[in-house]
């Protein structure tokens, strides 16, 4: 049988005892429940306390690691105290006193930051200001501090906080980096905007992304975001409509007459298009450069016409000289007749009237070192045949003491017996003609030299710009493929160096035609030539295309700090390697340098190749302008001449070592310079 527990207890103890026992049990249960609840509460409080301590410890370690400062600003006392760190004095600092350590330009911003928190306009705020860490010394050692403030209220109904807790972080390095990035971005933007050619960037679909000011001028943009150019793709532009394929976009370079009716563009342009692909070969961007060559074309046509005019003028002058010999009335010309027995010369301005008669002795005094002067002393042997001579004479028909050029034609005169009795002929004052001829020669020579120098300048400009431009384009193609920040930073540094060199080359090439009028301007700076040499070789190694030619770099130093013009030395090394590539079909091209203490110290740079070599008789003239030993090899003959000019401008030396044809060559240059440290460079 089943009996309830209460019935069993009632049977054993009776009804009254059962009630007492139930009361005791109930009290015991309440006590145990209360004890259990209290115990659980104590354990929970301890756990929360331990968690709070752990959180406090973690926050303390975090603040120590991040090197942040935590301050408490007592609003009523208008005083700030350290909570973490020792940014302020131990006893705190008054608000007005703290302003003395804040940069004057940042004080208004800081005041507004505090006032907004104090007035309750916001519960948290942030500002960046400069703090003088030198303290009361006021040395102006400014740190950029980011202040994140939080207001604490005693009650939710309060309108003003009781305390403001500020977390200050030193962001000096970050601010400097941001400023450097802005400065660098500004440089690139300036380079882009101030380019001498029009530049534009398009996306893979051919939509215009950005252009520089030069492009806007050439293509006659009507606004910054001209809807015509931004609304049409590059594939739709007249110059590329039938030649550019999106699916097979390649490099283009051509000159054409650009006509855009919608924008009244009509000019001759030089266009260069370069696609940029990603690592998978997919088209990403398209770069376009445009150069307006209308004026150059007009100058070329004008020079061509000038050449025709000069040839025509020379022919006319020749014809004029032939006619002038027999024309008296319109020219400063006189007939003369000499009588040998009487030793006298008679001059005629007209055919029937003598102008002057002069003895031989007096006539000889007017000649200046002329054969006619000697002939008058030996008349029979000299004037027995026709004579023609251009001679200088003291004037005897004109006022003044300046020497005159006279053209004298003399024909012998004989009597019936065949005996020489005298001469006759004409004397022409051709001083103006000679002066015009000399002037014409000078002008002709100057015109010829101008044409030569212009052609040489353009060719040399292309020659010199190719290396940095190839480096910029090449590394720009590589840059999107890189993922490591260190690699990107290194590539960007190389691109920047080549950009600087490219700008320097553009400025310096303007002075190539004036090398004889003052030389090349040298700007030495302190630089690590070992690093510069590595950068140069990275670019130059790309020029060695022949598989049978090995490019060798000999850099014996980890670091070599010297004061030099690194861009000029880059020009010299580039010219050396360029020549070596042209004349070396197999073997190696080795570029190296070393620092020598000779003659006060300097850099000895050399380029050794196993190419065609140079004959002994040609080694002295290869550094002259426009000299090329092989006309079938591309080049202008200016590279080595520019290298020589650079070496001379640096007070250095340049030369070549070669045992003859087929035995290779070694071009070298020595540039005096000083190391900027007292320790010897560490050799590899």
C-alpha positions as CSV (number, residue, x, y, z in Angstrom):
1,X,0.0,0.0,0.0
2,X,1.1,3.6,-0.6
3,X,0.7,6.0,2.3
4,X,1.4,9.7,2.1
5,X,4.3,11.0,4.1
6,X,2.0,13.2,6.3
7,X,-0.1,10.2,7.2
8,X,2.9,8.2,8.2
9,X,4.2,11.1,10.4
10,X,0.8,11.5,12.0
11,X,0.6,7.9,12.9
12,X,4.1,7.9,14.4
13,X,4.1,11.2,16.3
14,X,0.5,12.1,16.6
15,X,-1.3,15.2,15.2
16,X,0.1,17.9,17.5
17,X,3.7,16.7,17.3
18,X,3.3,16.6,13.6
19,X,2.4,20.3,13.4
20,X,5.5,21.3,15.5
21,X,7.7,19.2,13.4
22,X,6.4,20.7,10.2
23,X,7.1,24.2,11.6
24,X,10.7,23.2,12.4
25,X,11.2,21.8,9.0
26,X,9.8,24.9,7.4
27,X,12.1,27.2,9.4
28,X,15.1,25.0,8.5
29,X,14.3,25.2,4.9
30,X,14.0,29.0,5.0
31,X,17.3,29.3,6.8
32,X,19.1,27.0,4.3
33,X,17.6,29.0,1.4
34,X,18.7,32.3,2.9
35,X,22.2,31.0,3.6
36,X,22.4,29.6,0.0
37,X,21.3,33.0,-1.5
38,X,23.7,34.9,0.6
39,X,26.5,32.5,-0.3
40,X,25.8,32.8,-4.0
41,X,25.7,36.6,-3.7
42,X,29.1,36.7,-1.9
43,X,30.6,34.5,-4.6
44,X,29.1,36.6,-7.3
45,X,30.4,39.8,-5.7
46,X,33.9,38.3,-5.4
47,X,33.8,37.2,-9.0
48,X,32.7,40.7,-10.2
49,X,35.4,42.2,-7.9
50,X,38.1,39.9,-9.4
51,X,36.8,40.7,-13.0
52,X,37.0,44.4,-12.2
53,X,40.6,44.0,-10.9
54,X,41.5,42.0,-14.0
55,X,39.9,44.6,-16.3
56,X,41.6,47.4,-14.3
57,X,45.0,45.5,-14.7
58,X,44.4,44.9,-18.4
59,X,43.5,48.6,-18.9
60,X,46.5,49.6,-16.9
61,X,48.8,47.4,-19.1
62,X,47.1,48.7,-22.2
63,X,47.7,52.3,-21.2
64,X,51.3,51.5,-20.4
65,X,51.8,49.8,-23.8
66,X,50.0,52.5,-25.8
67,X,51.8,55.2,-23.8
68,X,48.6,57.2,-23.4
69,X,48.0,59.8,-20.8
70,X,44.7,60.0,-18.8
71,X,43.7,63.2,-17.1
72,X,40.8,64.3,-14.9
73,X,39.6,67.8,-15.1
74,X,37.7,69.0,-12.1
75,X,35.2,71.4,-13.6
76,X,34.5,73.2,-10.3
77,X,38.1,73.7,-9.4
78,X,39.1,74.3,-13.0
79,X,42.1,72.1,-12.4
80,X,43.5,69.1,-14.2
81,X,45.1,66.0,-12.5
82,X,47.0,63.0,-13.7
83,X,45.2,59.7,-13.6
84,X,47.7,57.8,-15.7
85,X,51.1,59.0,-16.8
86,X,53.0,62.1,-15.7
87,X,52.1,64.6,-18.3
88,X,51.1,67.2,-15.6
89,X,52.7,68.2,-12.3
90,X,51.9,65.9,-9.4
91,X,49.6,68.4,-7.7
92,X,47.8,69.1,-11.0
93,X,47.6,72.3,-13.0
94,X,45.1,75.1,-13.4
95,X,43.3,75.4,-16.7
96,X,44.6,78.8,-17.5
97,X,48.2,77.7,-16.6
98,X,47.9,74.8,-18.9
99,X,47.3,77.1,-21.8
100,X,50.9,78.4,-21.6
101,X,52.1,75.0,-22.7
102,X,49.7,74.8,-25.7
103,X,50.8,76.3,-29.1
104,X,49.3,79.8,-29.5
105,X,47.7,78.8,-32.8
106,X,45.9,75.8,-31.1
107,X,44.7,77.6,-27.9
108,X,41.3,78.7,-29.5
109,X,40.6,75.2,-30.6
110,X,41.5,73.7,-27.2
111,X,39.3,76.3,-25.4
112,X,36.3,75.4,-27.6
113,X,36.9,71.7,-27.0
114,X,36.8,72.2,-23.1
115,X,33.9,74.7,-23.2
116,X,31.7,72.4,-25.3
117,X,32.2,69.7,-22.7
118,X,31.7,72.0,-19.8
119,X,28.5,73.5,-21.2
120,X,27.1,70.1,-21.8
121,X,26.7,70.7,-25.6
122,X,28.3,67.2,-26.0
123,X,29.2,64.3,-23.8
124,X,32.4,63.5,-25.7
125,X,34.6,65.4,-28.0
126,X,38.0,65.2,-29.6
127,X,40.7,67.6,-30.7
128,X,44.4,67.7,-31.7
129,X,46.8,70.3,-30.3
130,X,50.5,70.9,-29.9
131,X,51.9,70.6,-26.4
132,X,55.4,71.9,-25.3
133,X,57.0,68.9,-23.6
134,X,59.9,71.0,-22.3
135,X,57.5,72.3,-19.6
136,X,58.4,75.5,-17.8
137,X,61.5,75.9,-19.9
138,X,59.3,76.7,-22.9
139,X,61.8,75.5,-25.5
140,X,59.1,74.9,-28.1
141,X,59.5,71.1,-28.2
142,X,56.0,70.5,-29.6
143,X,54.2,67.2,-29.5
144,X,51.0,66.7,-31.4
145,X,48.4,65.3,-28.9
146,X,45.0,63.8,-29.7
147,X,42.7,64.6,-26.8
148,X,39.5,62.4,-26.4
149,X,37.3,63.9,-23.7
150,X,34.3,62.4,-21.9
151,X,32.1,64.4,-19.5
152,X,31.0,62.8,-16.2
153,X,27.7,64.0,-14.5
154,X,26.8,63.4,-10.9
155,X,23.1,63.1,-11.7
156,X,21.3,62.5,-15.0
157,X,19.4,65.8,-14.4
158,X,22.6,67.9,-14.1
159,X,23.3,70.3,-16.9
160,X,27.0,70.7,-16.2
161,X,29.4,67.8,-15.6
162,X,31.5,67.4,-12.5
163,X,34.5,66.0,-14.2
164,X,36.0,65.6,-17.6
165,X,38.2,62.6,-18.3
166,X,40.7,63.1,-21.1
167,X,42.7,60.4,-22.8
168,X,45.7,62.0,-24.6
169,X,47.7,60.1,-27.3
170,X,51.0,61.3,-28.8
171,X,50.3,61.4,-32.6
172,X,53.4,63.5,-33.5
173,X,54.9,60.8,-35.7
174,X,51.5,60.2,-37.3
175,X,51.0,63.9,-38.1
176,X,54.5,64.2,-39.5
177,X,53.8,61.2,-41.7
178,X,50.5,62.6,-42.9
179,X,52.2,66.0,-43.6
180,X,55.0,64.1,-45.6
181,X,52.3,62.2,-47.5
182,X,50.5,65.4,-48.3
183,X,53.7,67.0,-49.4
184,X,54.6,64.0,-51.5
185,X,51.1,64.0,-53.0
186,X,51.5,67.7,-53.8
187,X,54.8,67.1,-55.5
188,X,53.2,64.4,-57.7
189,X,50.3,66.6,-58.5
190,X,52.6,69.5,-59.3
191,X,54.6,67.2,-61.6
192,X,51.4,66.1,-63.3
193,X,50.0,69.6,-63.7
194,X,53.3,71.2,-64.7
195,X,54.2,68.7,-67.3
196,X,55.3,70.1,-70.7
197,X,53.1,67.6,-72.4
198,X,49.4,66.9,-72.0
199,X,48.6,63.9,-69.8
200,X,45.4,62.0,-69.3
201,X,44.3,58.8,-67.6
202,X,41.4,56.5,-68.7
203,X,39.8,53.4,-67.2
204,X,39.7,50.1,-69.0
205,X,36.4,51.1,-70.6
206,X,38.0,54.2,-72.1
207,X,36.3,56.7,-69.8
208,X,38.3,59.8,-68.9
209,X,39.5,59.9,-65.2
210,X,41.7,62.9,-65.0
211,X,43.8,65.3,-67.2
212,X,46.4,67.9,-66.5
213,X,46.2,71.6,-67.4
214,X,48.4,71.2,-70.5
215,X,45.9,68.6,-71.9
216,X,43.0,71.0,-71.3
217,X,44.9,73.8,-73.2
218,X,45.7,71.5,-76.2
219,X,42.2,70.0,-76.5
220,X,40.4,73.3,-75.6
221,X,38.4,72.0,-72.6
222,X,35.4,74.3,-72.0
223,X,35.3,73.4,-68.3
224,X,37.1,71.3,-65.7
225,X,34.7,68.4,-66.3
226,X,34.0,69.1,-70.0
227,X,31.0,66.8,-70.9
228,X,32.3,66.2,-74.4
229,X,35.5,64.6,-73.2
230,X,34.1,63.0,-70.1
231,X,31.0,61.8,-72.0
232,X,33.0,60.0,-74.8
233,X,35.4,57.1,-74.4
234,X,38.9,57.2,-75.9
235,X,37.8,54.6,-78.4
236,X,35.3,57.1,-79.8
237,X,37.8,59.9,-80.2
238,X,38.7,60.8,-83.8
239,X,42.4,60.0,-83.5
240,X,41.8,56.5,-82.1
241,X,38.4,55.6,-83.5
242,X,39.8,53.2,-86.2
243,X,43.1,52.2,-84.6
244,X,42.5,51.4,-81.0
245,X,40.9,48.0,-80.0
246,X,39.8,47.5,-76.4
247,X,40.3,43.8,-76.7
248,X,43.9,44.2,-78.0
249,X,45.1,47.5,-76.6
250,X,48.8,48.0,-77.3
251,X,51.3,50.9,-77.2
252,X,50.8,53.5,-79.8
253,X,53.1,56.3,-80.9
254,X,52.3,58.5,-83.9
255,X,52.0,62.1,-85.1
256,X,48.8,63.3,-86.7
257,X,46.6,66.2,-87.5
258,X,44.2,66.3,-84.6
259,X,40.8,67.7,-85.6
260,X,37.9,67.8,-83.0
261,X,35.1,69.9,-84.6
262,X,33.1,70.0,-81.4
263,X,35.8,71.8,-79.5
264,X,37.4,73.7,-82.4
265,X,40.7,71.7,-82.1
266,X,42.9,71.8,-85.2
267,X,46.6,71.2,-84.5
268,X,49.4,68.8,-85.3
269,X,50.1,66.6,-82.3
270,X,52.4,63.8,-81.2
271,X,50.4,61.1,-79.4
272,X,51.7,58.4,-77.2
273,X,49.3,55.8,-75.7
274,X,50.3,53.2,-73.1
275,X,48.0,50.5,-71.6
276,X,48.5,49.3,-68.0
277,X,47.5,45.7,-67.3
278,X,47.2,43.8,-64.1
279,X,49.1,40.6,-63.2
280,X,46.5,38.5,-65.1
281,X,47.0,40.6,-68.3
282,X,43.6,42.4,-67.9
283,X,43.5,46.0,-69.0
284,X,43.2,48.3,-66.0
285,X,44.1,51.8,-67.2
286,X,45.2,53.7,-70.3
287,X,47.6,56.6,-70.2
288,X,47.7,59.2,-73.0
289,X,50.2,61.9,-73.6
290,X,49.8,64.6,-76.2
291,X,52.3,67.2,-77.4
292,X,51.4,70.0,-79.6
293,X,54.0,70.1,-82.4
294,X,52.3,72.7,-84.6
295,X,54.9,75.4,-83.9
296,X,57.7,72.9,-84.4
297,X,56.3,72.0,-87.7
298,X,55.9,75.6,-88.7
299,X,59.5,76.2,-87.6
300,X,60.7,73.3,-89.7
301,X,58.8,74.6,-92.8
302,X,60.2,78.0,-92.1
303,X,63.7,76.7,-91.9
304,X,63.2,74.8,-95.1
305,X,62.0,77.9,-96.8
306,X,65.0,79.8,-95.3
307,X,67.4,77.3,-96.8
308,X,65.7,77.8,-100.2
309,X,65.9,81.6,-99.8
310,X,69.6,81.4,-98.8
311,X,70.5,79.3,-101.9
312,X,68.6,81.8,-104.0
313,X,70.3,84.7,-102.4
314,X,73.8,83.1,-103.0
315,X,72.9,82.6,-106.6
316,X,71.8,86.2,-106.9
317,X,74.9,87.5,-105.2
318,X,77.1,85.5,-107.6
319,X,75.2,86.9,-110.5
320,X,75.5,90.4,-109.1
321,X,79.2,90.0,-108.6
322,X,79.7,89.0,-112.3
323,X,77.7,92.0,-113.5
324,X,79.4,94.3,-111.1
325,X,82.8,93.7,-112.8
326,X,81.6,95.6,-115.9
327,X,79.2,98.2,-114.4
328,X,80.7,101.5,-113.5
329,X,77.9,104.0,-113.2
330,X,76.1,102.2,-110.4
331,X,79.2,101.0,-108.5
332,X,82.2,102.4,-106.8
333,X,84.5,101.4,-109.7
334,X,87.3,103.1,-111.7
335,X,89.3,102.4,-114.8
336,X,93.0,102.7,-114.6
337,X,95.8,102.8,-117.0
338,X,99.5,102.6,-116.2
339,X,102.4,103.9,-118.4
340,X,105.5,101.9,-117.8
341,X,108.1,104.4,-119.3
342,X,106.7,107.2,-117.2
343,X,106.0,105.0,-114.2
344,X,102.6,106.6,-113.6
345,X,99.0,105.4,-113.1
346,X,96.0,107.3,-114.2
347,X,92.5,106.7,-112.8
348,X,89.2,107.4,-114.6
349,X,85.8,107.7,-113.1
350,X,84.4,107.9,-116.6
351,X,85.8,106.8,-119.9
352,X,86.8,110.3,-121.1
353,X,87.9,112.1,-117.9
354,X,90.9,111.4,-115.7
355,X,90.2,111.7,-112.0
356,X,93.7,111.4,-110.6
357,X,97.2,110.6,-111.7
358,X,99.6,108.9,-109.3
359,X,103.3,107.9,-109.6
360,X,104.2,104.2,-108.9
361,X,106.1,105.2,-105.7
362,X,103.1,106.9,-104.2
363,X,100.7,104.2,-105.4
364,X,102.8,101.5,-103.6
365,X,102.2,103.3,-100.3
366,X,98.5,102.6,-100.6
367,X,98.8,98.8,-100.9
368,X,98.8,96.6,-97.8
369,X,101.0,93.6,-98.4
370,X,99.7,93.0,-101.9
371,X,101.4,91.2,-104.9
372,X,100.6,94.3,-106.9
373,X,102.9,96.3,-104.6
374,X,105.8,93.9,-105.4
375,X,104.8,93.8,-109.1
376,X,105.3,97.6,-109.4
377,X,109.0,97.1,-108.6
378,X,109.3,94.4,-111.2
379,X,106.8,95.6,-113.7
380,X,107.9,93.8,-116.9
381,X,108.0,90.4,-115.3
382,X,104.8,90.7,-113.2
383,X,102.4,92.6,-115.5
384,X,103.2,90.8,-118.7
385,X,100.2,88.6,-118.2
386,X,96.6,89.4,-117.1
387,X,96.3,89.7,-113.3
388,X,93.3,89.6,-111.0
389,X,93.6,90.2,-107.2
390,X,91.6,91.2,-104.2
391,X,93.7,93.4,-102.0
392,X,93.4,95.7,-99.1
393,X,94.4,99.3,-99.7
394,X,94.4,102.6,-97.9
395,X,91.7,104.7,-99.4
396,X,92.7,107.3,-102.0
397,X,89.3,108.2,-103.5
398,X,87.4,108.3,-100.2
399,X,87.7,110.1,-96.9
400,X,88.7,108.2,-93.8
401,X,91.5,105.9,-92.7
402,X,89.8,102.6,-92.7
403,X,91.3,100.0,-95.1
404,X,89.3,99.1,-98.1
405,X,88.9,96.0,-100.1
406,X,89.5,96.5,-103.8
407,X,89.2,94.1,-106.7
408,X,91.9,94.8,-109.3
409,X,91.8,93.4,-112.8
410,X,94.9,94.2,-114.9
411,X,95.5,93.4,-118.6
412,X,99.0,94.0,-120.2
413,X,99.3,96.5,-123.1
414,X,102.0,96.0,-125.8
415,X,103.1,98.2,-128.6
416,X,103.4,97.2,-132.2
417,X,106.8,95.7,-131.5
418,X,105.4,93.5,-128.7
419,X,107.1,95.5,-126.0
420,X,105.2,96.0,-122.7
421,X,104.3,99.6,-122.4
422,X,101.8,99.5,-119.6
423,X,98.5,97.9,-118.3
424,X,94.9,98.8,-118.2
425,X,91.9,97.5,-116.2
426,X,89.5,98.2,-113.4
427,X,89.7,98.7,-109.7
428,X,86.5,98.1,-107.8
429,X,85.8,99.1,-104.2
430,X,84.1,95.9,-102.9
431,X,84.4,96.7,-99.2
432,X,80.5,96.7,-98.8
433,X,80.3,93.5,-100.8
434,X,83.0,91.7,-98.8
435,X,81.3,92.8,-95.6
436,X,78.0,91.5,-96.9
437,X,79.7,88.2,-97.9
438,X,81.2,87.9,-94.5
439,X,77.9,88.7,-92.9
440,X,76.2,86.2,-95.1
441,X,78.8,83.5,-94.2
442,X,78.2,84.2,-90.6
443,X,74.5,84.1,-90.9
444,X,74.6,81.0,-93.1
445,X,76.9,79.3,-90.6
446,X,74.7,80.4,-87.8
447,X,71.6,79.1,-89.6
448,X,73.3,75.8,-90.3
449,X,74.6,75.5,-86.8
450,X,71.1,76.3,-85.5
451,X,69.6,73.5,-87.6
452,X,72.3,71.1,-86.5
453,X,72.0,72.0,-82.8
454,X,68.2,71.8,-83.0
455,X,68.4,68.3,-84.5
456,X,71.1,67.3,-82.1
457,X,69.1,68.7,-79.2
458,X,66.0,66.8,-80.0
459,X,67.8,63.5,-80.6
460,X,69.9,63.9,-77.5
461,X,66.8,64.7,-75.5
462,X,65.2,61.5,-76.5
463,X,68.5,59.6,-75.8
464,X,68.8,61.0,-72.3
465,X,65.2,60.8,-71.2
466,X,64.7,57.2,-72.3
467,X,66.4,55.7,-69.2
468,X,64.3,57.4,-66.4
469,X,61.2,57.2,-68.5
470,X,61.6,53.5,-69.1
471,X,62.2,53.1,-65.3
472,X,59.1,55.0,-64.4
473,X,56.9,53.2,-66.9
474,X,58.4,49.8,-66.0
475,X,58.2,50.1,-62.3
476,X,54.7,51.7,-62.6
477,X,53.7,48.4,-64.4
478,X,55.2,46.4,-61.6
479,X,53.8,48.4,-58.7
480,X,50.2,47.1,-59.0
481,X,51.5,43.6,-58.9
482,X,53.2,44.0,-55.5
483,X,51.5,43.3,-52.2
484,X,54.2,43.7,-49.6
485,X,54.4,47.3,-48.3
486,X,58.2,47.1,-48.2
487,X,58.4,46.2,-51.8
488,X,55.9,48.9,-52.8
489,X,57.9,51.4,-50.8
490,X,61.1,50.5,-52.5
491,X,59.5,50.6,-56.0
492,X,58.0,54.0,-55.2
493,X,61.3,55.3,-54.1
494,X,63.0,54.2,-57.3
495,X,60.1,55.8,-59.3
496,X,60.5,59.0,-57.4
497,X,64.3,59.1,-58.0
498,X,63.7,58.6,-61.7
499,X,61.0,61.3,-61.8
500,X,63.4,63.7,-60.2
501,X,66.1,62.8,-62.7
502,X,63.6,63.1,-65.5
503,X,62.7,66.7,-64.5
504,X,66.3,67.5,-64.1
505,X,67.1,66.1,-67.5
506,X,64.4,68.2,-69.1
507,X,65.8,71.4,-67.6
508,X,69.4,70.5,-68.3
509,X,68.9,69.5,-71.9
510,X,67.8,73.0,-72.6
511,X,71.4,74.0,-72.0
512,X,73.0,71.3,-74.2
513,X,73.4,73.7,-77.1
514,X,75.1,76.2,-74.8
515,X,77.8,73.9,-73.4
516,X,80.4,76.3,-74.7
517,X,78.8,79.3,-73.0
518,X,79.4,78.5,-69.4
519,X,79.2,74.7,-69.1
520,X,76.7,72.6,-67.2
521,X,75.4,73.7,-63.8
522,X,76.4,71.3,-61.0
523,X,74.3,70.9,-57.8
524,X,76.1,68.6,-55.3
525,X,74.2,67.1,-52.4
526,X,74.9,64.7,-49.6
527,X,73.8,61.2,-50.7
528,X,74.4,57.5,-50.3
529,X,76.1,56.7,-53.6
530,X,76.0,53.0,-52.9
531,X,72.2,53.1,-52.8
532,X,72.1,55.5,-55.8
533,X,74.3,53.1,-57.7
534,X,72.0,50.2,-57.0
535,X,69.0,52.2,-58.3
536,X,70.9,53.2,-61.4
537,X,71.9,49.6,-62.2
538,X,68.2,48.4,-61.7
539,X,67.2,50.7,-64.5
540,X,70.3,50.1,-66.7
541,X,70.1,46.3,-66.5
542,X,66.8,46.5,-68.4
543,X,68.7,47.9,-71.4
544,X,70.8,44.7,-71.9
545,X,68.5,42.7,-74.1
546,X,71.0,40.4,-75.8
547,X,70.8,37.0,-74.1
548,X,74.5,36.4,-74.7
549,X,75.5,39.6,-72.8
550,X,75.8,39.5,-69.0
551,X,75.2,42.7,-67.0
552,X,77.5,42.8,-64.0
553,X,77.2,45.2,-61.1
554,X,80.3,45.9,-59.0
555,X,79.1,47.8,-55.8
556,X,81.9,47.3,-53.2
557,X,80.2,49.3,-50.4
558,X,77.1,48.8,-48.2
559,X,77.0,52.5,-47.8
560,X,79.1,55.4,-49.1
561,X,78.0,58.9,-48.0
562,X,79.5,61.5,-50.3
563,X,78.7,65.0,-51.6
564,X,78.1,64.8,-55.4
565,X,75.6,65.7,-58.1
566,X,74.0,62.2,-58.3
567,X,71.8,63.1,-61.3
568,X,74.8,64.2,-63.3
569,X,76.7,61.0,-62.4
570,X,73.6,59.1,-63.4
571,X,73.8,60.7,-66.8
572,X,77.5,59.7,-67.2
573,X,76.9,56.1,-66.1
574,X,73.8,55.9,-68.4
575,X,75.8,57.2,-71.4
576,X,78.6,54.7,-70.7
577,X,76.2,51.7,-70.4
578,X,74.2,52.9,-73.5
579,X,77.3,52.9,-75.6
580,X,78.4,49.5,-74.3
581,X,75.0,48.0,-75.1
582,X,75.2,49.3,-78.7
583,X,78.6,47.8,-79.4
584,X,78.5,44.6,-77.3
585,X,77.0,41.5,-78.8
586,X,78.3,38.9,-76.5
587,X,80.4,38.6,-73.3
588,X,79.6,41.1,-70.5
589,X,79.0,44.7,-69.5
590,X,80.4,45.5,-66.1
591,X,79.7,48.7,-64.2
592,X,81.5,49.5,-61.0
593,X,83.1,52.2,-58.9
594,X,85.4,52.7,-55.9
595,X,86.4,55.6,-53.7
596,X,90.0,56.6,-54.1
597,X,92.0,58.8,-51.8
598,X,94.2,60.2,-54.7
599,X,94.2,64.0,-55.3
600,X,92.1,64.7,-52.2
601,X,89.6,61.9,-52.7
602,X,87.0,61.1,-55.4
603,X,84.8,58.5,-57.1
604,X,86.3,56.4,-59.8
605,X,83.5,55.0,-62.0
606,X,84.0,52.6,-64.9
607,X,82.1,50.7,-67.5
608,X,83.9,47.7,-68.9
609,X,82.6,45.8,-72.0
610,X,83.7,43.0,-74.3
611,X,82.4,44.8,-77.4
612,X,83.8,46.2,-80.6
613,X,86.6,48.2,-79.0
614,X,88.2,51.5,-80.3
615,X,91.2,52.1,-82.4
616,X,94.0,54.1,-80.9
617,X,93.7,56.9,-83.4
618,X,90.0,57.3,-82.6
619,X,90.2,57.4,-78.8
620,X,91.0,61.1,-78.7
621,X,88.1,62.2,-80.7
622,X,85.2,60.1,-79.4
623,X,84.4,62.7,-76.7
624,X,83.8,65.4,-79.3
625,X,80.3,66.4,-80.2
626,X,78.5,64.5,-82.9
627,X,81.3,61.9,-83.3
628,X,80.1,58.4,-84.2
629,X,82.6,55.7,-85.0
630,X,79.8,53.6,-86.6
631,X,77.2,55.4,-88.6
632,X,75.0,52.3,-88.6
633,X,74.6,52.3,-84.9
634,X,71.7,54.4,-83.5
635,X,72.7,57.5,-81.5
636,X,73.5,61.2,-81.9
637,X,77.1,61.3,-80.9
638,X,76.3,63.6,-78.0
639,X,76.3,61.3,-75.0
640,X,80.1,61.1,-74.4
641,X,80.4,64.8,-75.1
642,X,77.9,65.6,-72.4
643,X,79.7,63.2,-70.1
644,X,82.9,65.1,-70.7
645,X,81.2,68.4,-70.1
646,X,79.9,67.0,-66.8
647,X,83.3,65.7,-65.7
648,X,84.9,69.1,-66.5
649,X,82.2,71.0,-64.7
650,X,83.0,68.8,-61.6
651,X,86.7,69.4,-62.1
652,X,87.1,65.7,-62.8
653,X,88.6,63.6,-65.6
654,X,87.2,61.2,-68.2
655,X,88.8,58.8,-70.6
656,X,88.7,55.4,-72.3
657,X,91.0,52.3,-72.3
658,X,90.9,50.0,-75.3
659,X,93.5,47.8,-76.9
660,X,91.9,48.1,-80.3
661,X,89.1,46.8,-82.4
662,X,87.4,43.7,-81.2
663,X,89.1,43.8,-77.7
664,X,86.5,45.7,-75.7
665,X,86.6,49.0,-74.0
666,X,86.6,50.5,-70.5
667,X,85.2,54.0,-70.1
668,X,86.0,55.7,-66.9
669,X,85.4,59.0,-65.1
670,X,86.9,60.4,-61.9
671,X,84.9,63.0,-59.9
672,X,86.5,64.6,-56.9
673,X,84.3,64.5,-53.8
674,X,84.5,64.2,-50.0
675,X,83.1,61.5,-47.8
676,X,80.8,63.0,-45.2
677,X,81.8,60.7,-42.3
678,X,85.1,59.8,-40.6
679,X,84.8,56.1,-40.8
680,X,85.8,53.9,-43.7
681,X,82.9,52.4,-45.6
682,X,82.2,48.8,-44.9
683,X,83.1,46.7,-47.8
684,X,81.1,43.7,-48.8
